[in-house]
């Protein structure tokens, strides 16, 4: 089975309602997965000769539950014993399908006499069967970027409001009218992810030709005459030509569009889709409970996720109660002005995910001044209608630190109102859990949370914090520097006491220490009598710091993200039909950015700069289908992909960083 047969096979499975199909004689090499259209996915294994391959085709609902089992020979005995335990832990009413090459465990290098051919050694395992979950249908808000859709939305919204230009004062009414108008004007998605974007070439003309070939095959099966055989063979060759022609035309149009400025966004979408289609397992839909038993039903998985996060986000550390009070700052707070709302809307990026209200920022940008007036009025009403007192405040330390920092009392009450009765949900692979309370800690994902955390840390560390470089803080990452081991130990204990007495915990497992220019017999560092782990390197804010003050490890660790990114976009970079210019752009924006991240402040030597350039040229040669045996010079490779020398780019980023520092001063 080759590339031309994949979509035809998916069409046959859909027509005959076949959910699982085992195939042989596949012509792809390697062990991977690929989407063949109509929601079907092929898991295949083949050798370099592109012959005698095997595979399993699964429908979309089964793809979510597949697990690929591949292990070393010494682990196979343990696998069979653990398989029995897993099977016993699955509820009796749950249907389980295990598909495997059961002779694989007695092949080469293990006990037994049977020898398996290398290309037939492939094993698959399928989880329990479940019905497909319908994905949530979403309003097509992205259409608002087209001016005609935006104008139609404004007109229909005005009609829904009875001809009024001003939005109603009530939030619930306004939000519901906006959502309903959006659904009517812009439409809603089908609720299903498009899995066969690369089978656009499967048009009606191709399907008609395949239907004629299918009828000719049936005719020949019933009457084995030479005339029927010739008719079938002719139709078979004609279908191959038409499929190739349709596929070539569709992909020519695709690659032509990708080579334009408008198609650049589609280029990255195509890369993400091909990376997703090539993964055997995209989501893990099962989880273990407290006792290690595998949970498979959607309800039990959701309950477990809710249980875990509810405990995690509501566990409060012990702390000393404050006896001293703090004076609140009662000062007049100006109302939120329209020009502030207008500037905030202008700065907000489009295309971001919506919140629980299902209204994106594109709506407010589309409505213009009407939205500015409504939002300014809404925000000011929120400020005016706050409660004046609270019977129970679960985050006393936060309120204390805000008041101690001189934050106006009205703003303190605004934050208190945000955190009062706050609830959250967990969105996982099997759906969304029920709501649960969050009474400890800051809101996850809130733009205000980093600022509030900085206020708390600033107040709690006021008595122990030293000037840079002896103390460096960024969020919860703290570096303490001293000239001796005794000073480090003393300062570490002071930090521990200052934080833990107020409910903050110093992680023993993540706390490490490193010595620079270490002398023999320098001893160890202890925290409350427990020895702190000693390391020769550690990562701080994404950069690796070494005890020998070198940066070789940092360079090597910068190369690895580049290769990780290359594998994710290899579906585009290794496509020989995509132009070298486009590949060069993908490399510059994705891979080189990952490799050079944080190198502005690193002093690179010639040897380390050469290591980066070697990795870069390997990626470019892979992308262009060129090897060193072709004897093509590096300058030609760079010129073809429109990629400059990496060393020049490093120096450019240093100068840019220097400019930022100069302007800051």
XYZ file of C-alpha atoms in Angstrom:
665
model
C 0.000 0.000 0.000
C 1.541 3.299 -1.091
C 0.619 6.979 -0.900
C -2.039 6.805 -3.619
C -3.933 3.985 -1.912
C -4.161 5.594 1.524
C -7.119 7.888 0.865
C -8.883 5.197 -1.158
C -8.467 2.791 1.762
C -9.935 5.356 4.175
C -12.895 5.852 1.848
C -13.490 2.091 1.729
C -13.340 1.785 5.535
C -15.777 4.656 5.941
C -18.159 3.188 3.369
C -18.092 -0.310 4.873
C -18.065 0.957 8.475
C -14.734 -0.699 9.316
C -13.140 0.782 12.439
C -9.915 -1.264 12.679
C -7.999 -2.706 9.733
C -4.659 -4.539 9.611
C -2.719 -4.028 6.379
C 0.442 -5.476 4.903
C 2.822 -4.700 2.053
C 3.009 -1.045 3.062
C 5.702 0.949 1.282
C 6.777 3.441 3.901
C 10.012 2.979 5.786
C 10.516 3.530 9.481
C 8.113 3.295 12.395
C 5.666 6.156 12.473
C 2.040 7.205 12.035
C 0.246 9.239 9.376
C -3.271 10.504 8.743
C -4.827 9.008 5.593
C -8.005 11.112 5.641
C -11.634 10.781 6.752
C -10.508 10.628 10.395
C -8.425 7.435 9.963
C -4.823 7.066 11.076
C -2.268 4.485 9.925
C 0.372 3.166 12.342
C 3.015 1.480 10.199
C 6.396 -0.217 10.353
C 8.639 -0.728 7.333
C 12.245 -1.310 6.334
C 14.544 0.743 4.113
C 13.616 -1.257 1.008
C 10.068 0.188 1.226
C 8.581 -3.281 0.871
C 6.969 -5.884 3.139
C 5.771 -3.296 5.645
C 2.881 -3.848 8.049
C 0.426 -1.501 9.684
C -2.827 -0.957 11.537
C -5.471 1.590 10.484
C -7.661 2.953 13.283
C -10.716 5.156 13.302
C -10.476 8.475 15.134
C -12.229 7.287 18.294
C -9.729 4.427 18.682
C -6.686 6.596 17.955
C -7.301 8.402 21.252
C -6.799 5.167 23.177
C -3.868 3.534 21.397
C -0.594 2.878 23.189
C 2.534 1.696 21.379
C 4.511 -0.884 23.366
C 8.222 -0.967 22.612
C 10.830 -2.065 25.149
C 14.181 -3.724 25.603
C 14.437 -7.514 25.665
C 15.102 -7.665 29.396
C 11.884 -5.748 30.055
C 9.583 -8.062 28.133
C 9.206 -10.625 30.913
C 8.185 -7.879 33.319
C 5.782 -6.502 30.709
C 3.802 -9.736 30.485
C 3.449 -9.992 34.252
C 2.433 -6.340 34.572
C -0.058 -6.744 31.722
C -2.004 -9.235 33.820
C -2.136 -6.776 36.714
C -3.384 -3.970 34.466
C -6.064 -6.178 32.943
C -7.292 -7.170 36.389
C -7.551 -3.507 37.436
C -9.879 -2.596 34.533
C -13.596 -2.735 35.449
C -15.477 -5.841 34.326
C -17.888 -3.925 32.085
C -15.105 -2.196 30.172
C -14.341 -3.637 26.731
C -10.624 -3.962 25.980
C -8.929 -4.803 22.690
C -5.256 -5.847 22.668
C -3.737 -6.079 19.213
C -0.197 -7.425 19.084
C 2.341 -9.638 17.363
C 2.336 -12.226 20.146
C 5.391 -14.027 18.746
C 7.513 -10.904 19.067
C 8.713 -11.794 22.571
C 10.361 -15.059 21.445
C 12.324 -13.591 18.548
C 16.004 -12.845 18.163
C 17.997 -12.754 21.374
C 15.301 -14.294 23.641
C 14.194 -17.795 24.585
C 12.338 -19.840 21.980
C 13.020 -21.318 18.581
C 10.894 -19.165 16.260
C 12.723 -16.477 14.288
C 10.804 -13.451 13.031
C 11.720 -11.397 9.972
C 12.916 -7.947 10.995
C 10.183 -6.098 9.090
C 7.462 -8.106 10.862
C 8.532 -7.213 14.403
C 5.853 -4.688 15.300
C 3.548 -4.647 18.294
C 0.454 -2.532 19.048
C -1.892 -2.322 21.967
C -5.335 -0.720 21.987
C -7.190 0.476 25.058
C -10.878 0.144 25.890
C -13.465 1.169 23.356
C -15.358 4.361 24.079
C -17.731 6.554 22.181
C -16.345 9.658 20.524
C -16.513 12.905 22.466
C -17.998 15.741 20.451
C -15.745 18.755 20.649
C -17.256 22.046 21.725
C -18.767 24.076 18.906
C -17.231 27.528 18.756
C -18.306 30.783 17.165
C -16.154 31.727 14.177
C -14.953 34.983 15.709
C -11.883 34.987 13.438
C -14.113 36.191 10.594
C -14.235 39.628 12.248
C -10.830 40.446 10.749
C -12.657 40.820 7.418
C -14.169 44.290 7.175
C -17.387 43.119 5.504
C -18.060 40.608 8.306
C -17.257 43.219 10.931
C -19.674 45.710 9.376
C -22.436 43.098 9.121
C -21.875 42.134 12.769
C -22.239 45.779 13.865
C -25.464 46.197 11.878
C -27.041 42.983 13.172
C -26.063 43.857 16.745
C -27.657 47.284 16.361
C -30.846 45.620 15.092
C -30.829 43.180 18.020
C -30.622 46.165 20.390
C -33.633 47.837 18.774
C -31.652 50.321 16.718
C -29.630 51.640 19.666
C -25.985 52.522 19.186
C -25.135 52.412 22.895
C -24.738 48.999 24.517
C -26.964 48.164 27.526
C -25.534 48.807 30.992
C -26.237 45.244 32.139
C -23.282 42.909 31.447
C -25.312 39.703 31.186
C -27.705 41.212 28.639
C -24.916 42.713 26.537
C -22.824 39.538 26.577
C -25.742 37.316 25.574
C -26.762 39.632 22.707
C -23.150 39.700 21.440
C -22.824 35.911 21.586
C -26.166 35.299 19.867
C -25.422 37.843 17.125
C -21.997 36.282 16.585
C -23.500 32.817 16.147
C -26.045 34.081 13.616
C -23.730 36.311 11.581
C -20.402 34.467 11.753
C -21.632 30.896 12.201
C -20.275 28.155 14.442
C -17.716 25.423 13.871
C -18.752 21.806 13.409
C -17.138 20.830 16.698
C -14.748 18.385 15.019
C -11.068 18.873 14.369
C -10.096 18.722 10.723
C -7.861 15.669 10.429
C -7.684 15.348 6.643
C -6.433 18.762 5.552
C -3.811 17.088 3.356
C -6.407 15.174 1.310
C -7.898 18.190 -0.460
C -7.114 16.453 -3.741
C -9.807 13.806 -3.016
C -12.416 15.443 -5.254
C -15.589 14.124 -6.904
C -13.837 13.393 -10.206
C -11.334 11.110 -8.474
C -14.094 9.382 -6.520
C -16.099 8.746 -9.716
C -13.052 7.201 -11.395
C -12.445 4.929 -8.412
C -16.105 3.897 -8.433
C -15.831 2.900 -12.115
C -12.675 0.924 -11.341
C -14.458 -0.798 -8.460
C -17.366 -1.831 -10.702
C -14.940 -3.110 -13.347
C -13.196 -5.207 -10.689
C -16.509 -6.754 -9.628
C -17.348 -7.457 -13.267
C -14.019 -9.210 -13.815
C -14.445 -11.234 -10.594
C -17.809 -12.509 -11.844
C -16.707 -13.148 -15.443
C -12.985 -13.897 -15.839
C -12.683 -12.998 -19.509
C -9.696 -11.322 -21.109
C -11.890 -8.418 -22.201
C -13.038 -7.705 -18.620
C -9.471 -8.043 -17.395
C -8.186 -5.504 -19.931
C -11.014 -3.111 -19.064
C -10.152 -3.326 -15.366
C -6.413 -2.849 -16.011
C -7.044 0.202 -18.187
C -9.285 1.767 -15.534
C -6.718 0.961 -12.875
C -3.954 2.785 -14.766
C -6.315 5.681 -15.526
C -7.238 6.056 -11.843
C -3.564 6.173 -10.882
C -2.949 8.934 -13.401
C -6.006 10.927 -12.288
C -5.107 10.573 -8.607
C -1.554 11.727 -9.309
C -2.820 14.627 -11.421
C -5.398 15.746 -8.821
C -2.916 15.429 -5.988
C -0.217 17.290 -7.911
C -2.618 20.110 -8.795
C -3.822 20.497 -5.206
C -0.303 20.550 -3.809
C 0.933 22.941 -6.500
C -1.785 25.369 -5.406
C -0.860 24.792 -1.758
C 2.856 25.424 -2.296
C 2.139 28.470 -4.448
C 0.015 29.940 -1.656
C 2.655 29.132 0.963
C 5.193 31.125 -1.051
C 3.152 34.319 -0.588
C 2.919 36.677 2.375
C -0.735 35.714 2.916
C 0.174 32.031 3.111
C 2.877 32.360 5.765
C 0.428 31.642 8.587
C -0.767 28.534 6.732
C 2.862 27.392 6.527
C 3.200 27.146 10.296
C -0.225 25.529 10.586
C 0.862 22.909 8.054
C 4.034 22.253 10.055
C 2.042 21.780 13.273
C -0.468 19.514 11.529
C 2.214 17.278 10.004
C 3.979 17.045 13.351
C 0.688 16.104 15.033
C -0.203 13.531 12.369
C 3.192 11.877 12.712
C 2.804 11.204 16.431
C 1.657 7.764 17.502
C -0.017 9.043 20.677
C -1.271 12.620 20.825
C -3.171 12.616 24.110
C -3.187 10.433 27.193
C -6.803 9.845 28.157
C -6.255 7.648 31.215
C -4.866 8.346 34.667
C -4.018 6.419 37.822
C -5.810 6.888 41.126
C -4.173 7.172 44.545
C -3.616 3.409 44.704
C -2.072 3.137 41.230
C -5.139 1.655 39.525
C -5.756 2.763 35.936
C -8.921 4.839 35.499
C -10.473 4.615 32.035
C -13.990 6.066 32.187
C -14.403 9.765 31.473
C -16.207 10.432 34.750
C -13.540 8.765 36.900
C -10.692 10.515 35.045
C -12.346 13.917 35.497
C -13.009 13.235 39.179
C -9.362 12.297 39.718
C -8.076 15.458 38.028
C -10.463 17.579 40.098
C -9.458 15.767 43.295
C -5.747 16.254 42.611
C -5.879 19.974 41.822
C -8.425 20.751 44.533
C -6.019 19.363 47.125
C -2.971 20.955 45.500
C -4.445 24.453 45.253
C -6.071 24.545 48.705
C -3.218 23.301 50.877
C -1.878 26.093 53.070
C 1.449 25.932 54.882
C 1.685 26.726 58.577
C 2.746 30.262 59.439
C 2.968 32.641 62.343
C -0.005 34.878 62.880
C 0.828 38.560 62.644
C 0.098 40.514 65.794
C 1.082 43.923 64.503
C -1.333 45.784 62.319
C -0.742 47.959 59.313
C -2.392 51.215 58.418
C -4.459 51.223 55.258
C -3.877 53.962 52.707
C -7.163 55.774 52.192
C -6.713 57.907 49.116
C -8.915 58.978 46.270
C -8.713 56.682 43.268
C -9.461 58.238 39.887
C -12.047 56.641 37.662
C -10.956 54.619 34.669
C -10.950 56.936 31.670
C -12.087 56.118 28.153
C -8.687 56.889 26.676
C -7.132 54.295 29.028
C -9.593 51.665 27.814
C -8.952 52.703 24.211
C -5.171 52.336 24.625
C -5.573 48.981 26.389
C -7.728 47.601 23.561
C -5.214 48.803 21.002
C -2.365 47.021 22.788
C -4.232 43.716 23.133
C -3.345 41.072 20.546
C -5.990 39.468 18.364
C -6.368 35.734 17.872
C -6.093 34.836 21.558
C -8.235 32.210 23.284
C -11.537 33.359 24.774
C -12.422 33.172 28.449
C -15.571 31.747 30.073
C -17.672 34.558 28.564
C -16.770 33.362 25.005
C -16.215 36.937 23.788
C -12.779 37.675 22.250
C -11.054 41.035 22.089
C -11.847 41.219 18.344
C -15.489 41.954 19.247
C -14.619 45.021 21.307
C -12.204 46.263 18.637
C -14.917 45.812 16.009
C -17.509 47.771 18.024
C -15.190 50.767 18.367
C -16.325 53.687 20.551
C -19.482 51.892 21.678
C -17.297 49.202 23.241
C -14.976 51.786 24.827
C -17.886 53.566 26.524
C -19.461 50.308 27.708
C -16.228 48.835 29.126
C -15.225 52.083 30.864
C -18.661 52.292 32.489
C -18.553 48.594 33.466
C -15.094 48.825 35.061
C -16.025 51.917 37.052
C -19.202 50.256 38.341
C -17.068 47.342 39.534
C -14.873 49.781 41.486
C -17.856 51.555 43.046
C -19.878 48.495 44.080
C -17.244 46.660 46.152
C -18.027 45.288 49.621
C -16.555 47.384 52.441
C -15.597 44.522 54.787
C -14.972 40.796 54.751
C -15.920 38.333 57.466
C -13.085 35.958 56.533
C -10.054 36.728 54.394
C -8.090 33.512 53.524
C -5.076 35.349 52.064
C -4.121 37.598 54.972
C -0.463 37.704 54.016
C -1.217 39.124 50.573
C -3.486 41.850 51.928
C -0.914 42.729 54.613
C 1.924 43.047 52.090
C -0.174 45.163 49.743
C -1.071 47.590 52.527
C 2.521 47.609 53.809
C 3.688 48.543 50.291
C 1.382 51.566 50.267
C -1.232 50.240 47.846
C -4.445 52.268 48.049
C -7.145 50.560 50.112
C -9.595 50.676 47.228
C -7.206 48.656 45.074
C -6.728 46.181 47.920
C -10.493 45.709 48.021
C -10.571 45.256 44.254
C -8.106 42.362 44.540
C -10.014 40.942 47.513
C -13.197 40.993 45.477
C -11.434 39.167 42.634
C -10.298 36.406 44.994
C -13.516 36.094 46.985
C -15.496 32.977 46.026
C -13.067 32.247 43.175
C -13.617 28.929 41.424
C -11.803 27.085 38.659
C -11.996 23.986 36.458
C -9.461 21.575 34.964
C -9.582 21.039 31.216
C -8.143 17.634 30.321
C -8.157 15.200 27.386
C -11.551 13.705 28.315
C -13.369 16.986 28.887
C -13.792 19.557 31.625
C -14.162 18.865 35.333
C -16.723 20.369 37.669
C -15.918 23.671 39.359
C -14.111 23.734 42.696
C -12.999 26.455 45.098
C -9.476 27.866 45.208
C -8.777 29.430 48.597
C -4.965 29.428 48.719
C -2.414 31.065 46.455
C -2.667 33.362 43.474
C -4.782 32.907 40.372
C -3.001 30.791 37.770
C -2.669 32.568 34.422
C -3.750 35.975 35.702
C -1.817 38.969 34.389
C -1.978 40.485 37.883
C -0.536 37.461 39.729
C 3.185 38.100 38.959
C 2.859 41.658 40.265
C 1.109 40.510 43.458
C 3.733 37.810 43.995
C 6.490 40.396 43.577
C 4.833 42.567 46.256
C 4.684 39.640 48.682
C 8.289 38.565 48.051
C 9.502 42.154 48.319
C 7.944 42.571 51.755
C 8.836 39.144 53.130
C 12.484 39.428 52.075
C 12.939 43.054 53.100
C 15.010 42.194 56.185
C 17.205 39.517 54.565
C 17.596 40.732 50.996
C 20.962 42.153 49.914
C 21.906 44.201 46.899
C 22.793 42.582 43.582
C 24.838 40.501 42.878
C 24.754 39.060 46.417
C 21.010 38.455 46.072
C 19.227 38.039 42.748
C 15.488 37.428 42.548
C 13.168 36.714 39.652
C 9.699 35.467 40.660
C 10.353 32.419 42.881
C 13.913 31.872 41.574
C 16.376 33.183 44.179
C 20.189 33.182 43.983
C 22.268 33.853 47.117
C 25.962 34.635 46.581
C 28.618 34.815 49.291
C 32.394 34.614 49.578
C 32.434 31.661 51.976
C 30.482 28.517 52.720
C 29.618 29.763 56.227
C 28.069 32.969 54.869
C 26.023 31.009 52.326
C 24.736 28.700 55.042
C 23.884 31.619 57.325
C 22.085 33.588 54.594
C 20.195 30.509 53.448
C 18.914 29.907 56.975
C 17.834 33.550 57.287
C 15.884 33.274 54.019
C 14.277 30.018 55.138
C 13.145 31.517 58.433
C 11.819 34.725 56.830
C 9.779 32.852 54.216
C 8.535 29.820 56.131
C 7.310 31.828 59.124
C 4.909 33.528 56.686
C 3.660 30.394 54.933
C 6.153 30.246 52.045
C 8.105 27.001 51.737
C 11.725 26.582 50.591
C 11.968 23.440 48.447
C 14.656 21.116 49.782
C 14.760 19.040 46.606
C 15.231 22.037 44.293
C 17.705 23.974 46.451
C 21.290 23.477 45.214
C 24.652 25.106 45.763
C 27.725 25.517 43.565
C 31.295 26.549 44.359
C 33.380 28.677 41.984
C 37.172 28.155 42.125
C 36.647 25.585 44.830
C 39.453 24.736 47.223
C 40.025 21.303 48.711
C 38.164 20.603 51.929
C 35.679 23.455 51.575
C 32.968 21.382 53.279
C 29.252 21.246 52.554
C 26.227 23.513 52.961
C 23.398 22.463 55.272
C 19.834 23.670 55.678
C 18.295 22.846 59.068
C 20.848 20.087 59.465
C 20.050 18.569 56.070
C 22.832 18.542 53.479
C 22.093 20.620 50.383
C 22.814 19.018 47.032
C 26.085 20.155 45.466
C 26.231 20.623 41.684
C 28.808 21.637 39.102
C 26.219 23.502 37.059
C 22.691 24.815 37.461
C 20.137 26.529 35.295
C 18.903 29.992 36.212
C 16.336 31.796 34.053
C 17.029 29.386 31.198
C 20.825 29.790 31.213
C 23.321 27.201 32.464
C 25.929 28.488 34.936
C 29.066 26.334 35.420
C 31.433 26.173 38.362
C 34.469 26.595 36.063
C 32.994 29.839 34.667
C 32.876 28.337 31.168
C 29.888 28.347 28.803
C 30.453 25.096 26.888
C 27.465 23.342 28.504
C 25.248 26.320 27.737
C 26.171 26.133 24.040
C 25.447 22.393 23.902
C 22.106 22.928 25.623
C 21.255 25.660 23.111
C 21.845 23.223 20.234
C 19.391 20.681 21.671
C 16.310 22.991 21.536
C 17.233 23.683 17.928
C 17.104 19.993 17.026
C 13.898 19.532 19.032
C 12.312 22.327 17.036
C 13.694 20.897 13.798
C 11.913 17.594 14.424
C 8.641 19.422 14.999
C 8.828 21.321 11.695
C 10.574 18.564 9.716
C 7.290 17.894 7.904
C 7.823 21.241 6.156
C 11.620 21.456 6.074
C 12.020 17.992 4.522
C 9.312 18.563 1.902
C 11.299 18.977 -1.312
C 8.394 20.759 -3.014
C 8.616 23.726 -0.664
C 11.037 26.374 -1.868
C 14.410 26.913 -0.210
C 13.466 30.516 0.565
C 10.453 29.412 2.625
C 12.530 26.763 4.407
C 15.114 29.394 5.233
C 12.443 31.615 6.718
C 11.104 28.771 8.883
C 14.645 28.087 10.050
C 15.314 31.726 10.931
C 12.036 32.289 12.785
C 11.758 28.938 14.599
C 15.061 27.096 14.891
C 17.652 29.861 15.015
C 15.516 31.797 17.500
C 15.488 28.743 19.793
C 19.259 28.236 19.483
C 20.194 31.861 20.141
C 17.745 32.475 22.989
C 19.706 33.935 25.906
C 23.100 33.978 24.144
C 23.252 37.785 24.060
C 25.113 37.817 27.375
C 27.286 34.723 26.797
C 30.954 35.180 25.880
C 31.367 32.686 23.051
C 34.749 31.435 21.973
C 35.561 30.580 18.387
C 35.243 26.859 19.103
C 31.800 27.261 20.692
C 30.606 29.511 17.895
C 31.805 26.844 15.466
C 29.710 24.199 17.288
C 26.586 26.285 16.740
C 27.411 26.800 13.063
C 28.018 23.064 12.538
C 24.568 22.266 13.963
C 23.030 25.014 11.835
C 24.567 23.723 8.599
C 23.460 20.169 9.390
C 19.874 21.402 9.697
C 20.105 23.399 6.474
C 21.632 20.488 4.544
C 18.947 18.116 5.833
C 16.270 20.610 4.794
C 17.662 21.095 1.281
C 18.335 17.389 0.711
C 22.090 17.908 0.418
C 24.869 15.857 2.024
C 28.584 16.527 2.354
C 29.188 13.901 -0.320
C 27.613 16.318 -2.812
C 30.593 18.626 -2.184
C 28.513 21.795 -2.076
C 30.112 24.684 -0.216
C 28.543 26.157 2.905
C 28.306 29.605 1.304
C 26.093 28.199 -1.440
C 23.868 26.452 1.145
C 23.429 29.699 3.085
C 22.754 31.692 -0.064
C 20.140 29.220 -1.298
C 18.249 29.336 2.019
C 18.841 33.096 2.477
C 20.439 32.470 5.884
C 23.404 34.577 7.028
C 26.280 33.427 9.188
C 25.279 32.554 12.724
C 28.228 34.400 14.248
C 27.082 37.646 12.639
C 23.583 37.089 14.044
C 24.990 36.533 17.549
C 26.874 39.828 17.372
C 23.724 41.551 16.122
C 21.715 40.299 19.108
C 24.486 41.476 21.463
C 24.353 44.976 20.020
C 20.569 45.006 20.298
C 20.805 43.967 23.948
C 23.464 46.624 24.547
C 21.102 49.216 23.107
C 18.318 48.095 25.457
C 20.642 48.414 28.454
C 21.844 51.856 27.365
C 18.311 53.163 26.879
C 17.273 51.763 30.270
C 20.052 53.677 31.997
